[in-house]
Amino acid sequence: MTTTPYLLVRVGERVAALPALAVRRVVRGARLHPLPGAGPGLVGLAEFAGEPLAVLDLAQLLGEERRNSRPPVTVVTWLGSGSDRELVGLGVDDAIEVIELDPAALALGQALVGGRPVVVVDVERLGVEA
Amino acid sequence: MSPAAGGRSESQSLVAPAALYVAAWALGGWLLAGAARGADAPMLQPLFHLAAIVGAVLFLVFDLSTRVADPRSGLRSRLIGVFRQLGDGDLIRTAELARALDGDLAAGVARAVAGLASRVERLQANSHSVAGAAEGVERGSTVLAASSAQQAAAAGEVTAAMEELSRTAAEISEHAERQNQLVLTAESEGAAGAEAVAEAVEGVGAVERRIADVTARADTLGTRSREIFRVLELISDIAQETHLLSLNAALEASAAGGRGRRFAVVAGEVRVLAERVRDSVASVRSQIEEFASAIRSTVVATEEGGKEAARVLEEARAATGALGILRASLRESSEAARQISSVTRQQTSATEEVLSTLRELHQVVERMSRDLSQLSATSGRLRSIGLDLELLAQTFRLDSPRSLKRLVHAWAARLPEAPASAGASAQELIDELVGAAPFVECGCIVDARGRVVATQIARELRESGAEALAELRRRDLSDRAWFKKASEGSRAVVTPPETSLMSGEPCIMVAVARRDAAGLPVAVVEFDVNVRHWTEIGE
């Protein structure tokens, strides 16, 4: 069978897997400008390749409470699909590694990696609230 | 009265004077010998005079008897009688008989007799002087003996005191010396103690330096570890970046599909590398933290140790200070002991000087004592010579209050012809006679057979001698020397000192026989003069 590369990231206590093909770049120590009045998921605005980049808290998107106001690692990734694709930054605690996963895991929404449960994030379906 | 020597023949008249002449020089020689045994020359002059006069007189006798060999036997026999009396020493009788001679002869003999009598009296006076001098010497030597004994005693006391002082000084000196020794010992121990303290201080100082060293090193280590931490941080950052790089590379590789596989492998290795670096960094960091923590606790302990060492050092310094004070006071004490020792040594030598002077004094006193006892012996001999001279003088009967023979003759003359029958009057007489002559100790009148008729003793002895007197009255004195001698002739006798029956002491005994008209002895009168009182004779 064919496998698909995923990027494993740590979000709080959990490990999440993001489709590698959607990830543009992993960046550490990006400067985040906070936007007052912004929604809870929005951590701030960063700059990437000369363009502003909205950085979201992946932990909140996965339903966890915001713990870290400044996630150290930003995963620059395409959210959505097709022409609605948008480049955003996902704030995570750490980027671990790129691994190959069975695509069926995408449908399940989780997989076992090294015995540990991993949340597979479907970035195409992930909605963005502005 | 002596019987006339009528039986002598003419031929003997020359022999008799020659014999007298020889006898006179023999007497003179004896006197000189006797004087040679005695004391100083000034006393001997009367003796020489006497010998010369006696010799001259008897030469005269010889001369006269050869010239006067004439038929005038009356004058001759009168002369013989005169010279016989002279020879017997009875100068009173000689003078009486000389008056019966003719003119010049009488005058010449009278002059000779007077001269002889005066020399005998001078002899007596000199014997008294000798006795007086002896007494003076004895008194003087007694006083000297007493004072030298006192001096000796005083010197003895002073010597004892000085010896005591000397001993005490020696004890003090010894004590001070011992003290000094103790101080020296303590001083040397104190010095050792001070050295020990100094070593301790030195040791603590070394410890402190070590501690400072350690602290400095710890500081250095701390600084180094901080630097290491910074480097580690740097490396850690680099590792993180490398990790991100490897992730991004893997992402690119996955986007490149199949062509990116080899790239993905490389990216994976880089990621592994980054992880290894991260692990190493963590390990190093934890080691360094352990190390740093160990150093910190070491530094703390060391600082504690340092404080402790500082405290010990402080105490050691205080001890050094106290030791210093102690040693100073020990040195003072030692100095004081040395001074005491020196002073007592001076004292001892001064005492020694005094003691040696005292010993010399003692020797002088002893010599003086010996001289005094010789002097005492000499004075005893002088007294004895004086007594001898006196007895010699008493062999003459002189018309002088000092002549004992004259006195006893006077007593006998007052006796009645039959004293045994006179009884009470004899006792009265003897009482009066003894009372009148204070130098007479005891007097008695005995009959021709020697039985006591009457007797009396000197007033001061009547109490103590009453018993002896009663004893005497009952005795037969015919065996006494004076009785026998007195009974032989009509001359008074003076005996040398004999033991008195009365007092038991040596006495000169003077006696004479009282004869009746027929010449038979009827009584003997006798008195004792105690040798102790002979210088009072005639007073």
XYZ file of C-alpha atoms in Angstrom:
669
model
C 0.000 0.000 0.000
C 1.122 3.559 -0.324
C 1.718 5.695 2.677
C 1.428 9.367 3.116
C 3.939 11.569 4.935
C 2.712 13.282 8.002
C 4.385 15.791 10.304
C 4.121 14.900 13.952
C 3.770 17.814 16.318
C 3.274 18.047 20.000
C 0.333 19.970 21.221
C 0.218 20.160 24.972
C 0.059 16.588 26.136
C -1.003 15.186 22.840
C 0.717 14.453 19.595
C -0.916 15.518 16.394
C -0.098 14.540 12.824
C -0.394 17.043 10.024
C -0.235 16.076 6.337
C 3.290 16.833 5.283
C 2.260 17.858 1.764
C 0.195 20.661 3.208
C 3.029 21.922 5.383
C 5.048 24.641 3.764
C 7.609 25.280 6.485
C 8.254 24.727 10.215
C 9.494 27.843 11.886
C 10.713 28.493 15.397
C 10.763 31.775 17.207
C 8.531 33.717 14.851
C 7.589 37.167 15.986
C 3.949 37.255 16.890
C 2.100 40.506 16.984
C -0.960 40.148 19.144
C -4.263 41.334 17.747
C -6.484 42.705 20.499
C -10.079 41.877 20.009
C -9.257 38.874 17.955
C -10.976 35.561 18.474
C -9.707 33.015 20.945
C -8.041 30.817 18.377
C -5.923 33.572 16.944
C -2.645 33.916 18.683
C -1.271 36.729 16.608
C 0.147 37.911 13.321
C 3.556 36.806 12.095
C 5.457 37.561 8.933
C 6.334 34.886 6.417
C 8.015 35.442 3.083
C 7.179 39.115 3.199
C 3.510 38.494 3.805
C 1.498 38.621 7.070
C 0.617 35.212 8.465
C -2.163 34.515 10.904
C -1.069 32.167 13.586
C -3.655 29.931 15.188
C -3.402 27.906 18.356
C -3.674 24.270 17.270
C -4.436 23.231 20.802
C -7.620 25.316 20.797
C -8.532 24.127 17.344
C -8.348 20.596 18.650
C -10.631 21.527 21.497
C -8.191 22.093 24.228
C -7.936 25.092 26.359
C -5.375 27.668 25.455
C -2.440 27.063 27.719
C 0.407 28.669 25.973
C -0.166 32.191 24.648
C 3.070 32.007 22.715
C 3.601 28.602 21.150
C 7.308 28.315 20.346
C 6.995 26.561 17.008
C 4.892 27.726 14.117
C 3.916 25.247 11.390
C 3.238 27.183 8.227
C 0.622 25.161 6.442
C -2.168 25.337 3.875
C -5.594 25.093 5.442
C -8.643 24.357 3.382
C -8.517 23.104 -0.157
C -8.685 24.250 -3.693
C -8.913 27.912 -4.274
C -9.972 28.508 -0.674
C -6.619 27.309 0.425
C -5.086 29.683 2.864
C -1.580 29.719 4.305
C -1.740 29.950 8.091
C 0.551 29.324 10.929
C -0.333 26.699 13.485
C 1.212 27.310 16.864
C 2.439 24.102 18.427
C 4.725 23.226 21.294
C 7.150 21.278 19.214
C 7.655 19.708 15.801
C 8.837 16.137 16.139
C 9.338 14.338 12.887
C 7.967 13.408 9.477
C 6.599 9.916 9.250
C 4.645 7.797 6.806
C 1.136 6.868 7.718
C -1.591 4.822 6.159
C -4.108 7.176 4.471
C -6.947 5.243 6.062
C -5.860 6.867 9.282
C -7.042 10.156 7.894
C -10.532 8.893 7.771
C -10.275 7.582 11.337
C -8.900 10.833 12.571
C -6.282 9.045 14.639
C -3.480 6.602 14.396
C -1.049 4.726 16.562
C 2.479 5.799 16.283
C 4.975 3.952 18.363
C 2.125 2.760 20.552
C 0.900 6.188 21.188
C -2.384 7.594 19.926
C -1.921 10.433 17.531
C -4.639 12.838 16.331
C -4.639 13.140 12.612
C -5.683 16.584 11.594
C -7.507 16.991 8.300
C -6.317 20.380 7.381
C -8.443 20.502 4.260
C -11.537 20.438 6.329
C -10.308 22.615 9.097
C -12.370 25.731 9.157
C -10.989 29.104 9.889
C -12.907 31.699 11.741
C -11.719 35.120 10.926
C 118.339 32.123 178.590
C 120.745 30.037 176.737
C 123.567 28.412 178.723
C 126.956 30.083 178.157
C 129.265 28.230 175.858
C 132.006 28.059 178.548
C 133.224 24.658 177.597
C 134.835 25.716 174.349
C 138.703 25.433 174.125
C 140.972 28.026 172.608
C 141.766 25.869 169.647
C 138.136 25.698 168.763
C 137.787 29.455 168.826
C 139.266 29.713 165.334
C 137.281 26.844 163.891
C 133.901 28.107 165.135
C 134.025 31.487 163.372
C 135.183 29.839 160.144
C 132.301 27.448 160.363
C 129.944 30.346 160.934
C 131.430 32.155 157.973
C 130.891 29.137 155.686
C 127.391 28.675 157.053
C 126.600 32.300 156.339
C 127.597 32.026 152.721
C 125.705 28.774 152.415
C 122.653 30.575 153.751
C 123.260 33.389 151.290
C 123.589 30.936 148.474
C 120.332 29.219 149.506
C 118.558 32.553 149.548
C 119.814 33.381 146.066
C 118.722 30.003 144.778
C 115.380 30.482 146.374
C 115.095 33.923 144.827
C 116.076 32.552 141.428
C 113.014 30.330 141.546
C 110.839 33.341 142.184
C 109.581 36.407 140.317
C 110.921 39.866 139.342
C 114.392 41.261 140.199
C 113.246 44.335 142.242
C 111.993 42.012 144.946
C 115.350 40.213 145.179
C 117.399 43.210 146.203
C 116.638 42.969 149.899
C 117.668 39.298 149.684
C 120.978 40.181 148.154
C 121.388 42.852 150.842
C 120.599 40.323 153.487
C 123.067 37.780 152.137
C 125.751 40.410 151.906
C 125.109 41.759 155.403
C 125.008 38.306 156.929
C 128.240 37.403 155.180
C 129.900 40.650 156.193
C 128.770 40.346 159.756
C 130.054 36.838 160.040
C 133.336 37.826 158.418
C 133.505 40.441 161.105
C 132.895 37.667 163.588
C 135.780 35.703 162.169
C 138.022 38.754 162.128
C 137.153 39.820 165.623
C 137.528 36.373 167.035
C 141.069 35.995 165.590
C 142.070 39.430 166.805
C 140.392 39.145 170.048
C 142.246 35.977 171.150
C 143.281 37.485 174.385
C 143.267 36.302 177.986
C 140.345 38.597 178.536
C 138.018 35.629 178.351
C 135.186 37.689 179.862
C 134.992 39.931 176.820
C 135.465 36.923 174.592
C 132.756 34.954 176.167
C 130.465 37.960 176.169
C 131.178 38.402 172.458
C 130.596 34.711 171.866
C 127.315 35.053 173.704
C 126.383 38.088 171.603
C 127.146 36.337 168.334
C 125.421 33.139 169.449
C 122.241 35.098 170.034
C 122.804 36.837 166.723
C 123.231 33.484 165.055
C 119.957 32.276 166.607
C 118.263 35.284 165.169
C 117.248 36.765 168.502
C 118.125 40.382 167.817
C 116.447 41.647 171.001
C 118.657 39.466 173.138
C 121.663 40.323 170.986
C 121.082 44.025 171.583
C 120.748 43.415 175.338
C 123.997 41.496 175.483
C 125.824 43.969 173.240
C 125.137 46.787 175.693
C 127.382 44.907 178.159
C 130.353 45.172 175.792
C 132.980 47.934 175.769
C 132.520 51.214 173.986
C 133.404 50.794 170.278
C 132.475 47.150 170.237
C 129.085 47.802 171.725
C 128.446 50.601 169.264
C 129.653 48.521 166.320
C 127.556 45.496 167.252
C 124.569 47.711 168.012
C 124.874 49.313 164.567
C 125.170 45.908 162.908
C 122.190 44.603 164.814
C 120.153 47.709 163.994
C 121.089 47.404 160.362
C 120.138 43.745 160.311
C 116.864 44.434 162.114
C 115.990 47.177 159.675
C 116.739 44.918 156.727
C 114.649 42.146 158.175
C 111.825 44.593 158.618
C 112.312 45.741 155.056
C 112.239 42.099 154.055
C 108.919 41.697 155.827
C 107.611 44.820 154.180
C 108.741 43.503 150.816
C 107.135 40.145 151.452
C 103.902 41.977 152.166
C 104.389 43.917 148.956
C 104.979 40.699 147.067
C 101.851 39.204 148.566
C 99.935 42.397 147.828
C 101.216 42.362 144.260
C 100.245 38.718 143.943
C 96.796 39.529 145.261
C 96.528 42.427 142.849
C 97.580 40.208 139.986
C 95.077 37.582 141.083
C 92.279 40.100 141.354
C 93.217 41.560 138.029
C 93.429 38.177 136.397
C 90.101 37.145 137.949
C 88.478 40.254 136.527
C 90.145 39.663 133.189
C 89.121 36.025 133.256
C 85.540 36.984 134.005
C 85.437 39.600 131.283
C 87.135 37.341 128.785
C 84.664 34.620 129.658
C 81.881 37.149 129.081
C 83.503 38.154 125.809
C 83.834 34.557 124.802
C 80.189 33.966 125.642
C 79.109 37.075 123.753
C 81.300 36.125 120.846
C 79.815 32.668 120.997
C 76.305 34.109 120.847
C 77.169 36.393 117.995
C 78.841 33.510 116.195
C 75.763 31.357 116.672
C 73.523 34.160 115.427
C 75.759 34.774 112.449
C 75.869 31.093 111.638
C 72.090 31.009 111.839
C 71.952 34.031 109.575
C 74.388 32.402 107.243
C 72.312 29.234 107.116
C 69.144 31.232 106.528
C 70.817 33.208 103.785
C 72.051 29.989 102.221
C 68.534 28.566 102.404
C 67.069 31.678 100.795
C 69.706 31.564 98.126
C 69.006 27.898 97.452
C 65.304 28.601 97.341
C 65.772 31.470 94.939
C 68.000 29.294 92.814
C 65.355 26.543 92.742
C 62.763 29.154 91.888
C 64.959 30.391 89.093
C 65.339 26.843 87.808
C 61.570 26.357 87.900
C 61.091 29.606 86.080
C 63.642 28.620 83.483
C 61.839 25.311 83.012
C 58.491 27.077 82.782
C 60.042 29.604 80.435
C 61.361 26.912 78.130
C 58.005 25.167 78.251
C 56.334 28.478 77.632
C 58.621 28.988 74.691
C 57.698 25.527 73.430
C 54.034 26.364 73.990
C 54.409 29.623 72.123
C 56.118 27.763 69.316
C 53.321 25.237 69.227
C 50.781 28.037 69.081
C 52.751 29.760 66.356
C 52.788 26.521 64.406
C 49.054 26.159 64.902
C 48.556 29.715 63.740
C 50.772 28.984 60.764
C 48.818 25.804 60.083
C 45.532 27.617 60.300
C 46.904 30.296 58.052
C 47.850 27.607 55.552
C 44.357 26.174 55.834
C 42.866 29.587 55.246
C 45.016 30.037 52.199
C 43.912 26.642 50.958
C 40.339 27.619 51.581
C 40.795 30.869 49.726
C 42.392 28.841 46.976
C 39.514 26.436 46.858
C 37.001 29.252 46.889
C 38.828 30.975 44.078
C 38.902 27.770 42.095
C 35.255 27.214 42.821
C 34.534 30.680 41.546
C 36.553 29.968 38.454
C 34.732 26.679 38.010
C 31.432 28.455 38.441
C 32.368 30.972 35.816
C 33.545 28.225 33.484
C 30.396 26.219 33.960
C 28.330 29.278 33.203
C 30.322 29.715 30.047
C 29.787 26.033 29.300
C 26.079 26.514 29.876
C 26.049 29.341 27.397
C 27.866 27.209 24.867
C 25.447 24.420 25.562
C 22.613 26.840 25.039
C 24.176 27.769 21.770
C 24.642 24.169 20.778
C 21.114 23.453 21.901
C 19.819 26.264 19.769
C 21.831 24.978 16.851
C 20.506 21.494 17.460
C 16.964 22.816 17.463
C 17.565 24.744 14.285
C 19.162 21.684 12.755
C 16.136 19.695 13.801
C 13.794 22.211 12.182
C 16.003 22.184 9.160
C 15.772 18.441 8.941
C 11.975 18.612 9.317
C 11.667 21.222 6.594
C 14.012 19.182 4.424
C 11.882 16.118 5.019
C 8.786 18.118 4.145
C 10.388 19.298 0.882
C 11.498 15.801 0.186
C 8.018 14.464 0.660
C 6.675 17.181 -1.629
C 9.224 16.064 -4.230
C 7.720 12.622 -4.209
C 9.862 9.733 -5.387
C 12.765 11.948 -6.377
C 12.894 13.286 -2.902
C 13.369 9.929 -1.203
C 17.144 10.044 -0.976
C 16.862 13.595 0.239
C 14.337 12.482 2.789
C 16.831 9.871 4.037
C 19.514 12.489 4.427
C 17.021 14.764 6.146
C 16.203 11.936 8.490
C 19.874 11.408 9.361
C 20.262 15.099 9.996
C 17.263 14.938 12.291
C 18.781 12.012 14.119
C 21.986 13.920 14.413
C 20.128 16.890 15.788
C 18.430 14.631 18.341
C 21.718 13.118 19.390
C 23.149 16.542 19.826
C 20.127 17.499 21.863
C 20.491 14.418 24.058
C 24.200 15.071 24.535
C 23.511 18.613 25.440
C 20.956 17.497 27.986
C 23.350 14.975 29.420
C 26.179 17.473 29.590
C 23.918 20.046 31.108
C 22.743 17.672 33.806
C 26.329 16.641 34.566
C 27.403 20.183 34.779
C 24.511 21.004 37.012
C 25.444 18.143 39.289
C 28.999 19.316 39.194
C 28.008 22.874 39.883
C 25.797 21.767 42.749
C 28.685 19.741 44.180
C 30.934 22.737 43.867
C 28.399 24.928 45.549
C 28.056 22.604 48.497
C 31.838 22.315 48.635
C 32.126 26.072 48.644
C 29.568 26.333 51.407
C 31.361 23.686 53.468
C 34.640 25.356 52.730
C 33.253 28.697 53.781
C 32.046 27.145 56.992
C 35.468 25.595 57.420
C 36.977 28.952 56.691
C 34.932 30.581 59.431
C 35.890 27.825 61.809
C 39.550 28.257 60.881
C 39.256 31.987 61.377
C 37.793 31.360 64.811
C 40.598 28.954 65.686
C 43.086 31.490 64.416
C 41.541 34.137 66.588
C 41.719 31.888 69.617
C 45.302 30.970 68.790
C 46.198 34.637 68.546
C 44.519 35.289 71.876
C 46.445 32.347 73.333
C 49.636 33.770 71.914
C 48.851 37.072 73.577
C 48.178 35.406 76.935
C 51.314 33.288 76.590
C 53.296 36.386 75.859
C 52.017 38.041 79.036
C 52.754 34.881 81.021
C 56.251 34.656 79.664
C 56.885 38.310 80.430
C 55.779 37.817 84.029
C 57.907 34.659 84.242
C 60.891 36.622 83.077
C 60.184 39.246 85.749
C 59.934 36.532 88.371
C 63.152 34.999 87.148
C 64.880 38.361 87.306
C 63.626 38.884 90.872
C 64.888 35.431 91.843
C 68.275 36.193 90.331
C 68.484 39.442 92.284
C 67.535 37.675 95.498
C 70.158 35.056 94.788
C 72.816 37.695 94.179
C 71.907 39.678 97.296
C 71.930 36.598 99.484
C 75.276 35.601 98.043
C 76.621 39.050 98.984
C 75.049 38.598 102.382
C 76.688 35.231 102.714
C 80.113 36.575 101.884
C 79.652 39.468 104.336
C 78.511 36.996 106.966
C 81.550 34.856 106.208
C 83.779 37.833 106.837
C 82.109 38.526 110.154
C 82.366 34.865 111.116
C 86.044 34.742 110.278
C 86.622 37.894 112.353
C 84.729 36.285 115.204
C 86.834 33.174 114.939
C 89.973 35.289 115.159
C 88.495 37.024 118.175
C 87.759 33.669 119.699
C 91.357 32.612 119.212
C 92.551 35.863 120.803
C 90.233 35.259 123.739
C 91.495 31.717 124.100
C 95.086 32.913 124.045
C 94.193 35.521 126.640
C 92.590 32.828 128.735
C 95.730 30.718 128.592
C 97.865 33.742 129.450
C 95.549 34.482 132.360
C 95.853 31.004 133.759
C 99.622 31.300 133.529
C 99.302 34.641 135.261
C 97.187 32.991 137.920
C 99.825 30.329 138.461
C 102.502 33.043 138.606
C 100.529 34.990 141.174
C 100.150 31.791 143.192
C 103.897 31.338 143.108
C 104.374 34.999 144.067
C 102.152 34.503 147.102
C 104.070 31.417 148.043
C 107.356 33.335 147.681
C 105.875 36.099 149.785
C 104.971 33.574 152.464
C 108.453 32.048 152.287
C 110.018 35.504 152.723
C 107.723 36.242 155.628
C 108.557 32.936 157.327
C 112.224 33.692 156.783
C 111.770 37.102 158.385
C 109.841 35.510 161.258
C 112.831 33.380 162.143
C 114.238 36.580 163.640
C 112.964 37.949 166.957
C 112.809 41.673 166.465
C 111.566 44.528 168.469
C 108.747 45.067 165.971
C 104.964 44.652 166.166
C 105.300 42.290 163.212
C 107.604 39.870 164.967
C 105.624 36.811 166.029
C 108.395 35.562 168.272
C 108.373 38.846 170.147
C 104.623 38.546 170.560
C 104.649 35.012 171.892
C 107.452 35.895 174.273
C 105.349 38.817 175.543
C 102.390 36.485 176.097
C 104.502 33.935 177.923
C 106.016 36.654 180.134
C 102.556 37.492 181.433
C 101.931 33.926 182.523
C 102.254 33.311 186.285
C 104.858 30.779 187.276
C 102.281 28.129 187.932
C 99.625 28.578 185.305
C 98.107 25.173 185.873
C 97.077 26.216 189.304
C 96.097 29.671 188.128
C 93.237 28.079 186.182
C 90.755 30.868 185.597
C 93.358 33.582 185.253
C 95.080 31.576 182.542
C 91.816 31.468 180.659
C 91.327 35.204 181.130
C 94.815 35.790 179.864
C 94.380 33.712 176.766
C 91.025 35.353 176.075
C 92.619 38.787 176.299
C 95.600 37.814 174.171
C 93.553 36.257 171.391
C 91.147 39.196 171.432
C 94.003 41.679 171.125
C 95.561 40.097 168.028
C 93.023 39.903 165.219
C 95.318 37.854 162.973
C 95.461 35.110 165.601
C 92.980 32.380 164.935
C 93.461 30.308 168.036
C 95.602 30.417 171.140
C 96.268 27.971 173.938
C 98.211 27.447 177.105
C 99.335 23.903 177.807
C 101.173 22.526 180.806
C 104.572 20.893 180.698
C 102.999 17.581 179.740
C 101.045 19.008 176.912
C 97.607 19.042 178.443
C 95.472 22.008 177.635
C 95.099 24.457 180.457
C 93.269 27.199 178.621
C 92.360 27.880 175.032
C 90.470 30.412 172.966
C 89.607 31.122 169.340
C 89.036 34.313 167.364
C 85.719 36.029 167.926
C 84.307 35.459 164.437
C 84.912 31.714 164.712
C 83.468 31.175 168.200
C 80.080 30.121 166.922
C 81.152 27.755 164.188
C 84.117 26.422 166.053
C 82.585 25.837 169.495
C 82.520 22.100 169.115
C 86.044 21.864 167.797
C 87.179 24.047 170.655
C 85.583 21.771 173.221
C 87.289 18.848 171.524
C 90.615 20.690 171.677
C 90.355 21.301 175.425
C 90.314 17.602 176.058
C 93.300 16.816 173.893
C 96.873 16.015 174.715
C 99.032 18.197 172.514
C 102.399 16.754 173.504
C 102.820 15.177 170.098
C 102.567 18.492 168.268
C 105.731 19.731 166.587
C 105.545 23.171 168.164
C 105.268 21.672 171.642
C 108.276 19.473 171.167
C 110.417 22.238 169.664
C 109.375 24.820 172.210
C 110.033 22.428 175.074
C 113.631 21.815 173.843
C 114.858 25.288 174.521
C 113.830 28.700 175.651
C 113.487 30.121 172.179
C 110.258 30.836 170.480
C 109.534 28.634 167.511
C 107.649 29.428 164.320
C 106.616 26.347 162.368
C 105.937 26.205 158.674
C 102.225 25.821 157.852
C 100.616 22.741 159.443
C 97.059 21.590 159.623
C 95.360 23.164 162.597
C 93.428 20.906 164.957
C 91.088 23.753 165.465
C 90.068 24.728 161.968
C 91.561 21.981 159.859
C 93.266 24.654 157.689
C 96.989 25.295 157.247
C 98.285 27.588 160.018
C 101.632 28.969 161.117
C 102.120 27.916 164.713
C 104.099 30.110 167.112
C 105.034 28.798 170.538
C 107.394 29.414 173.436
C 108.038 27.601 176.715
C 107.620 29.420 180.021
C 110.321 28.387 182.455
C 110.533 28.917 186.137
C 113.496 30.353 188.016
C 115.103 26.947 187.991
C 114.810 26.781 184.265
C 112.213 24.014 184.201
C 109.398 24.357 181.739
C 106.056 24.990 183.416
C 103.907 25.775 180.417
C 103.959 26.366 176.697
C 102.101 29.244 175.162
C 101.061 28.806 171.533
C 98.952 30.555 168.921
C 97.915 29.816 165.342
C 97.988 32.259 162.474
C 95.897 31.039 159.484
C 97.981 31.174 156.343
C 95.144 33.109 154.721
C 95.660 35.966 157.150
C 99.465 36.128 157.270
C 99.529 39.536 155.590
C 97.623 40.943 158.580
C 100.378 40.038 161.003
C 101.227 43.044 163.129
C 98.125 45.042 162.190
